[in-house]
Structure formats: C-alpha cells, structure tokens
Amino acid sequence: MAVQRGRTPRPWRAAVLVKAHAGARWMAAFDDHPLAVTGPDKLAALRDACAAEGLAFGVWGEPRGVAPGGGDLAGQASAVAGYYCADVEPYSDFDIDPSAAYADAFWQAFRDHGGLEAGVSLVPLPSGLDPFGGAGLRAWLKPVRYVEPQCY
C-alpha cells in the first residue's frame, strides 16, 4: 500500500472531536452528562453548536468486542459528523479482535450505516501494531484516508 502525500497542505482549522461510542454502546451509556452522546440527534446538535462557533466537528470511537462492535454506530456518527476516527488499539482495555475479518466486518457495518470519511488512530509502537499482523493491519487501514498516530 503506497502512502499518498498531498501537494498542498490543508489550512489549519480549529476542530472538536467528540467520542461517540465504545463498541456497540453510545457514550451516554457511560456518562449521564446532558451533552453525552445518545445517538445521531445529539451528535447533530453538537455539530451545529460547533459550527455556530466556527469550529470543525468530527467524531471518534472504539471498535470493541468479540463480534465487530460499533461499526453500525460509527457509520451513523460519521453520517452526521462527516468524519470518523476509529481508535484501534490491541490492548486488553479495548477488547478488540485484531483479525482482518473483524476489521472487514466493522468497516462493512460502517458503510452500511452511512459511514463517510474515516481515519484510524494507532499506537505506532510494536505493542500497538504487532498484534494485528500484516493482514489485520492492512484491513484496518484499507478504507481510511488518514492515520492518526497516538504518540504518548
């Protein structure tokens, strides 16, 4: 897979990225704050509030679980926000299957539910990449336009 580099960088713009889901649950399942994400309607309200302040808006979430968790929610969130980033980390707290089949099923559900532009956030260390193996990592990266490294 070749990396394509743009000739002219996009101008910088302030943006807000909101965590939309963890697996197959909207974030409101974990947070009772009035702004917690309950679904597409809440995301639309947050997007509109950001736009009114001149801020770009996007969402991110965590694929989780034994079955591809959250591809449907990720697609719905992306359809509202216009941008989605999958936080793909192979650590126990994230409970993600690193296989290519899991990634393919997640992205298929993403597309089936209106998913638009997407990126992947990875930990660029052996512990963050090796568990996926070549095929699993390629499957996560295949449909995305951006890779956003997590550099702690």
PDB file of C-alpha atoms in Angstrom:
ATOM      1  CA  MET A   1       0.000   0.000   0.000  1.00  0.00           C
ATOM      2  CA  ALA A   2       1.546   3.276  -1.090  1.00  0.00           C
ATOM      3  CA  VAL A   3       1.208   6.395   1.002  1.00  0.00           C
ATOM      4  CA  GLN A   4      -0.087   9.320  -0.996  1.00  0.00           C
ATOM      5  CA  ARG A   5       1.043  12.752   0.043  1.00  0.00           C
ATOM      6  CA  GLY A   6      -0.912  15.863  -0.780  1.00  0.00           C
ATOM      7  CA  ARG A   7       0.902  18.601  -2.637  1.00  0.00           C
ATOM      8  CA  THR A   8      -0.647  21.447  -0.701  1.00  0.00           C
ATOM      9  CA  PRO A   9      -1.431  21.076   2.994  1.00  0.00           C
ATOM     10  CA  ARG A  10      -4.916  21.973   4.065  1.00  0.00           C
ATOM     11  CA  PRO A  11      -5.138  25.188   6.049  1.00  0.00           C
ATOM     12  CA  TRP A  12      -5.253  24.732   9.807  1.00  0.00           C
ATOM     13  CA  ARG A  13      -8.702  24.947  11.365  1.00  0.00           C
ATOM     14  CA  ALA A  14      -9.792  24.554  14.954  1.00  0.00           C
ATOM     15  CA  ALA A  15     -11.861  21.423  15.418  1.00  0.00           C
ATOM     16  CA  VAL A  16     -13.645  19.447  18.099  1.00  0.00           C
ATOM     17  CA  LEU A  17     -13.528  15.629  18.056  1.00  0.00           C
ATOM     18  CA  VAL A  18     -16.171  14.003  20.240  1.00  0.00           C
ATOM     19  CA  LYS A  19     -16.071  10.399  21.412  1.00  0.00           C
ATOM     20  CA  ALA A  20     -19.300   8.898  20.099  1.00  0.00           C
ATOM     21  CA  HIS A  21     -19.189   5.246  21.114  1.00  0.00           C
ATOM     22  CA  ALA A  22     -17.324   2.434  22.825  1.00  0.00           C
ATOM     23  CA  GLY A  23     -18.134  -0.755  20.963  1.00  0.00           C
ATOM     24  CA  ALA A  24     -21.854  -1.132  20.411  1.00  0.00           C
ATOM     25  CA  ARG A  25     -22.833   1.491  23.020  1.00  0.00           C
ATOM     26  CA  TRP A  26     -23.204   5.238  22.662  1.00  0.00           C
ATOM     27  CA  MET A  27     -21.144   7.181  25.190  1.00  0.00           C
ATOM     28  CA  ALA A  28     -24.247   8.137  27.193  1.00  0.00           C
ATOM     29  CA  ALA A  29     -24.187   4.549  28.484  1.00  0.00           C
ATOM     30  CA  PHE A  30     -21.105   5.575  30.477  1.00  0.00           C
ATOM     31  CA  ASP A  31     -21.828   9.244  31.194  1.00  0.00           C
ATOM     32  CA  ASP A  32     -25.027  10.912  32.408  1.00  0.00           C
ATOM     33  CA  HIS A  33     -23.923  14.445  31.471  1.00  0.00           C
ATOM     34  CA  PRO A  34     -26.555  16.295  29.382  1.00  0.00           C
ATOM     35  CA  LEU A  35     -24.066  16.575  26.497  1.00  0.00           C
ATOM     36  CA  ALA A  36     -23.212  12.860  26.475  1.00  0.00           C
ATOM     37  CA  VAL A  37     -23.770  11.280  23.072  1.00  0.00           C
ATOM     38  CA  THR A  38     -27.050   9.356  22.926  1.00  0.00           C
ATOM     39  CA  GLY A  39     -27.144   8.963  19.143  1.00  0.00           C
ATOM     40  CA  PRO A  40     -27.266  10.862  15.855  1.00  0.00           C
ATOM     41  CA  ASP A  41     -29.619  13.590  17.123  1.00  0.00           C
ATOM     42  CA  LYS A  42     -27.252  14.547  19.954  1.00  0.00           C
ATOM     43  CA  LEU A  43     -24.304  14.498  17.547  1.00  0.00           C
ATOM     44  CA  ALA A  44     -26.186  16.788  15.145  1.00  0.00           C
ATOM     45  CA  ALA A  45     -26.842  19.257  17.982  1.00  0.00           C
ATOM     46  CA  LEU A  46     -23.157  19.210  18.986  1.00  0.00           C
ATOM     47  CA  ARG A  47     -22.078  19.602  15.342  1.00  0.00           C
ATOM     48  CA  ASP A  48     -24.398  22.582  14.889  1.00  0.00           C
ATOM     49  CA  ALA A  49     -23.174  24.217  18.119  1.00  0.00           C
ATOM     50  CA  CYS A  50     -19.570  23.847  16.954  1.00  0.00           C
ATOM     51  CA  ALA A  51     -20.398  25.229  13.501  1.00  0.00           C
ATOM     52  CA  ALA A  52     -22.030  28.278  15.111  1.00  0.00           C
ATOM     53  CA  GLU A  53     -18.672  28.978  16.785  1.00  0.00           C
ATOM     54  CA  GLY A  54     -16.663  28.406  13.605  1.00  0.00           C
ATOM     55  CA  LEU A  55     -15.312  25.041  14.734  1.00  0.00           C
ATOM     56  CA  ALA A  56     -14.986  21.961  12.563  1.00  0.00           C
ATOM     57  CA  PHE A  57     -16.552  18.815  14.036  1.00  0.00           C
ATOM     58  CA  GLY A  58     -15.750  15.134  13.916  1.00  0.00           C
ATOM     59  CA  VAL A  59     -16.253  12.012  15.970  1.00  0.00           C
ATOM     60  CA  TRP A  60     -14.194   9.089  17.154  1.00  0.00           C
ATOM     61  CA  GLY A  61     -14.948   5.792  18.786  1.00  0.00           C
ATOM     62  CA  GLU A  62     -13.594   2.427  19.821  1.00  0.00           C
ATOM     63  CA  PRO A  63     -14.349  -0.794  17.975  1.00  0.00           C
ATOM     64  CA  ARG A  64     -14.754  -3.368  20.758  1.00  0.00           C
ATOM     65  CA  GLY A  65     -15.940  -6.851  21.498  1.00  0.00           C
ATOM     66  CA  VAL A  66     -15.730 -10.346  20.075  1.00  0.00           C
ATOM     67  CA  ALA A  67     -18.212  -9.512  17.312  1.00  0.00           C
ATOM     68  CA  PRO A  68     -17.377  -6.330  15.379  1.00  0.00           C
ATOM     69  CA  GLY A  69     -18.733  -3.882  17.898  1.00  0.00           C
ATOM     70  CA  GLY A  70     -19.814  -0.454  16.897  1.00  0.00           C
ATOM     71  CA  GLY A  71     -19.436  -0.408  13.123  1.00  0.00           C
ATOM     72  CA  ASP A  72     -23.106   0.490  12.849  1.00  0.00           C
ATOM     73  CA  LEU A  73     -22.828   3.277  15.442  1.00  0.00           C
ATOM     74  CA  ALA A  74     -19.615   4.525  13.839  1.00  0.00           C
ATOM     75  CA  GLY A  75     -21.366   4.733  10.472  1.00  0.00           C
ATOM     76  CA  GLN A  76     -24.311   6.632  11.937  1.00  0.00           C
ATOM     77  CA  ALA A  77     -21.953   9.023  13.733  1.00  0.00           C
ATOM     78  CA  SER A  78     -19.899   9.589  10.591  1.00  0.00           C
ATOM     79  CA  ALA A  79     -23.020  10.306   8.548  1.00  0.00           C
ATOM     80  CA  VAL A  80     -23.842  13.160  10.939  1.00  0.00           C
ATOM     81  CA  ALA A  81     -20.343  14.485  11.590  1.00  0.00           C
ATOM     82  CA  GLY A  82     -18.779  13.907   8.181  1.00  0.00           C
ATOM     83  CA  TYR A  83     -15.626  12.466   9.742  1.00  0.00           C
ATOM     84  CA  TYR A  84     -14.939   9.438  11.947  1.00  0.00           C
ATOM     85  CA  CYS A  85     -11.739   8.112  13.515  1.00  0.00           C
ATOM     86  CA  ALA A  86     -11.532   4.532  14.802  1.00  0.00           C
ATOM     87  CA  ASP A  87      -9.324   4.225  17.889  1.00  0.00           C
ATOM     88  CA  VAL A  88      -7.758   0.855  17.115  1.00  0.00           C
ATOM     89  CA  GLU A  89      -5.606  -0.404  19.978  1.00  0.00           C
ATOM     90  CA  PRO A  90      -4.888  -4.084  20.665  1.00  0.00           C
ATOM     91  CA  TYR A  91      -4.750  -3.730  24.434  1.00  0.00           C
ATOM     92  CA  SER A  92      -6.916  -5.554  26.974  1.00  0.00           C
ATOM     93  CA  ASP A  93      -8.911  -2.441  27.901  1.00  0.00           C
ATOM     94  CA  PHE A  94     -10.075  -2.165  24.293  1.00  0.00           C
ATOM     95  CA  ASP A  95     -11.177  -5.800  23.859  1.00  0.00           C
ATOM     96  CA  ILE A  96     -10.606  -5.794  20.091  1.00  0.00           C
ATOM     97  CA  ASP A  97     -10.080  -8.788  17.824  1.00  0.00           C
ATOM     98  CA  PRO A  98      -7.001  -7.912  15.715  1.00  0.00           C
ATOM     99  CA  SER A  99      -8.014 -10.096  12.765  1.00  0.00           C
ATOM    100  CA  ALA A 100      -8.674  -8.917   9.225  1.00  0.00           C
ATOM    101  CA  ALA A 101     -12.149 -10.496   9.345  1.00  0.00           C
ATOM    102  CA  TYR A 102     -13.078  -8.332  12.339  1.00  0.00           C
ATOM    103  CA  ALA A 103     -11.841  -5.158  10.622  1.00  0.00           C
ATOM    104  CA  ASP A 104     -13.641  -6.034   7.384  1.00  0.00           C
ATOM    105  CA  ALA A 105     -16.920  -6.630   9.248  1.00  0.00           C
ATOM    106  CA  PHE A 106     -16.543  -3.368  11.199  1.00  0.00           C
ATOM    107  CA  TRP A 107     -15.970  -1.308   8.042  1.00  0.00           C
ATOM    108  CA  GLN A 108     -18.813  -3.061   6.216  1.00  0.00           C
ATOM    109  CA  ALA A 109     -21.213  -2.152   9.043  1.00  0.00           C
ATOM    110  CA  PHE A 110     -19.754   1.378   8.971  1.00  0.00           C
ATOM    111  CA  ARG A 111     -20.575   1.737   5.255  1.00  0.00           C
ATOM    112  CA  ASP A 112     -23.969   0.026   5.619  1.00  0.00           C
ATOM    113  CA  HIS A 113     -24.984   2.670   8.174  1.00  0.00           C
ATOM    114  CA  GLY A 114     -23.976   5.752   6.209  1.00  0.00           C
ATOM    115  CA  GLY A 115     -20.304   5.987   7.136  1.00  0.00           C
ATOM    116  CA  LEU A 116     -18.390   8.615   5.202  1.00  0.00           C
ATOM    117  CA  GLU A 117     -14.789   9.745   5.560  1.00  0.00           C
ATOM    118  CA  ALA A 118     -12.770   7.806   8.114  1.00  0.00           C
ATOM    119  CA  GLY A 119      -9.390   7.595   9.736  1.00  0.00           C
ATOM    120  CA  VAL A 120      -7.669   5.216  12.118  1.00  0.00           C
ATOM    121  CA  SER A 121      -5.752   6.115  15.245  1.00  0.00           C
ATOM    122  CA  LEU A 122      -2.929   3.692  16.072  1.00  0.00           C
ATOM    123  CA  VAL A 123      -0.136   3.438  18.609  1.00  0.00           C
ATOM    124  CA  PRO A 124       3.000   3.430  16.416  1.00  0.00           C
ATOM    125  CA  LEU A 125       4.947   1.032  18.634  1.00  0.00           C
ATOM    126  CA  PRO A 126       5.465  -2.725  18.328  1.00  0.00           C
ATOM    127  CA  SER A 127       2.952  -3.288  21.160  1.00  0.00           C
ATOM    128  CA  GLY A 128       0.350  -1.292  19.223  1.00  0.00           C
ATOM    129  CA  LEU A 129       0.966  -2.789  15.786  1.00  0.00           C
ATOM    130  CA  ASP A 130       2.358  -6.326  16.063  1.00  0.00           C
ATOM    131  CA  PRO A 131      -0.812  -7.973  17.471  1.00  0.00           C
ATOM    132  CA  PHE A 132      -2.664  -7.091  14.254  1.00  0.00           C
ATOM    133  CA  GLY A 133      -0.209  -8.882  11.985  1.00  0.00           C
ATOM    134  CA  GLY A 134       0.115  -7.749   8.390  1.00  0.00           C
ATOM    135  CA  ALA A 135      -3.349  -8.788   7.200  1.00  0.00           C
ATOM    136  CA  GLY A 136      -5.211  -7.323  10.175  1.00  0.00           C
ATOM    137  CA  LEU A 137      -3.407  -4.011   9.980  1.00  0.00           C
ATOM    138  CA  ARG A 138      -3.986  -3.748   6.225  1.00  0.00           C
ATOM    139  CA  ALA A 139      -7.705  -4.449   6.754  1.00  0.00           C
ATOM    140  CA  TRP A 140      -7.997  -1.602   9.280  1.00  0.00           C
ATOM    141  CA  LEU A 141      -6.130   0.792   7.004  1.00  0.00           C
ATOM    142  CA  LYS A 142      -7.667  -0.170   3.651  1.00  0.00           C
ATOM    143  CA  PRO A 143     -10.758   2.083   3.710  1.00  0.00           C
ATOM    144  CA  VAL A 144      -9.345   5.112   5.521  1.00  0.00           C
ATOM    145  CA  ARG A 145      -7.916   8.411   4.326  1.00  0.00           C
ATOM    146  CA  TYR A 146      -5.939   9.248   7.450  1.00  0.00           C
ATOM    147  CA  VAL A 147      -3.778   7.513  10.012  1.00  0.00           C
ATOM    148  CA  GLU A 148      -3.525   9.479  13.219  1.00  0.00           C
ATOM    149  CA  PRO A 149      -0.666   8.272  15.425  1.00  0.00           C
ATOM    150  CA  GLN A 150      -1.090   8.247  19.186  1.00  0.00           C
ATOM    151  CA  CYS A 151       2.253   9.479  20.450  1.00  0.00           C
ATOM    152  CA  TYR A 152       2.135   9.363  24.218  1.00  0.00           C
TER     153      TYR A 152
END
